[in-house]
Short mmCIF file of C-alpha atoms in Angstrom, two decimals:
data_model
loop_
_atom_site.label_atom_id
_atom_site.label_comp_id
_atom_site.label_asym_id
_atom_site.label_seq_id
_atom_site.Cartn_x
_atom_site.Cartn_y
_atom_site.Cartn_z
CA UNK A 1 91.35 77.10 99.25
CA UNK A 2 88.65 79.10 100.47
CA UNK A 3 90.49 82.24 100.31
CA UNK A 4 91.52 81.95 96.53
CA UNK A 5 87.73 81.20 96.05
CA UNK A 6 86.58 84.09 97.37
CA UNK A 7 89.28 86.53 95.19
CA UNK A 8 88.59 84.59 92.46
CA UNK A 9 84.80 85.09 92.35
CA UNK A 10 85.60 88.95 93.33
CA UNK A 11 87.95 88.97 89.51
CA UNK A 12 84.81 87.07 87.89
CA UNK A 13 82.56 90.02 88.88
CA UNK A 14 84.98 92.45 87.67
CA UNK A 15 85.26 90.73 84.76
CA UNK A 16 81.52 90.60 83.74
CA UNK A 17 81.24 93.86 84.16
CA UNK A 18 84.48 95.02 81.96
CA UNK A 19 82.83 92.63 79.29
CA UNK A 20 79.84 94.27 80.04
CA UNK A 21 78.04 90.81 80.86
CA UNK A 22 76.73 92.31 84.15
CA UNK A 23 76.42 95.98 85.35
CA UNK A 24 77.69 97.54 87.97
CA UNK A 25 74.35 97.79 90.28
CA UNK A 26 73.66 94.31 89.73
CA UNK A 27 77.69 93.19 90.66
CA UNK A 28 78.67 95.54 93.33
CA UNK A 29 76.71 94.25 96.12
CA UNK A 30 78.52 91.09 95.94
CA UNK A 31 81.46 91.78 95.21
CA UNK A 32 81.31 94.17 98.38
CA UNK A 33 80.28 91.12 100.17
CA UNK A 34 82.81 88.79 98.77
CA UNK A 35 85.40 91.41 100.29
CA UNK A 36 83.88 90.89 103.42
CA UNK A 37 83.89 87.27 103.39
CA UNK A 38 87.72 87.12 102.26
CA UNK A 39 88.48 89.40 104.69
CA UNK A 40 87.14 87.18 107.56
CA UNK A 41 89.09 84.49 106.45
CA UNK A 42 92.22 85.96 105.63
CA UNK A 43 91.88 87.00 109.46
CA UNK A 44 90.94 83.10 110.40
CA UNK A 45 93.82 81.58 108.70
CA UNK A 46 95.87 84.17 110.64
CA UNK A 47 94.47 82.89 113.85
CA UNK A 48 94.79 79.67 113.51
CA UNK A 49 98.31 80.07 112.23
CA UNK A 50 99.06 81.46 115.86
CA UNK A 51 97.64 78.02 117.09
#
């Protein structure tokens, strides 16, 4: 759940800034950050998978 959270806010970002809602400078930090965050818990699940 948390996982398709995290991707989904990343294509939100995107999104405002293709629609030109939100610019790039303002967006790219978080997105960056959301990568980070999806990244750590695509590496969780796998871990506790092995459990």
């Amino acid at each position: 759940m948390a996982m398709g959270s995290a991707n989904e806010m990343i294509e939100h970002l995107e999104t405002a800034i293709a629609l030109e809602y939100a610019s790039q400078v303002i967006c790219q930090p978080y997105i960056e950050e959301y990568t980070i965050v999806a990244k750590q818990l695509n590496k969780l699940i796998q871990i506790w998978r092995k459990f």
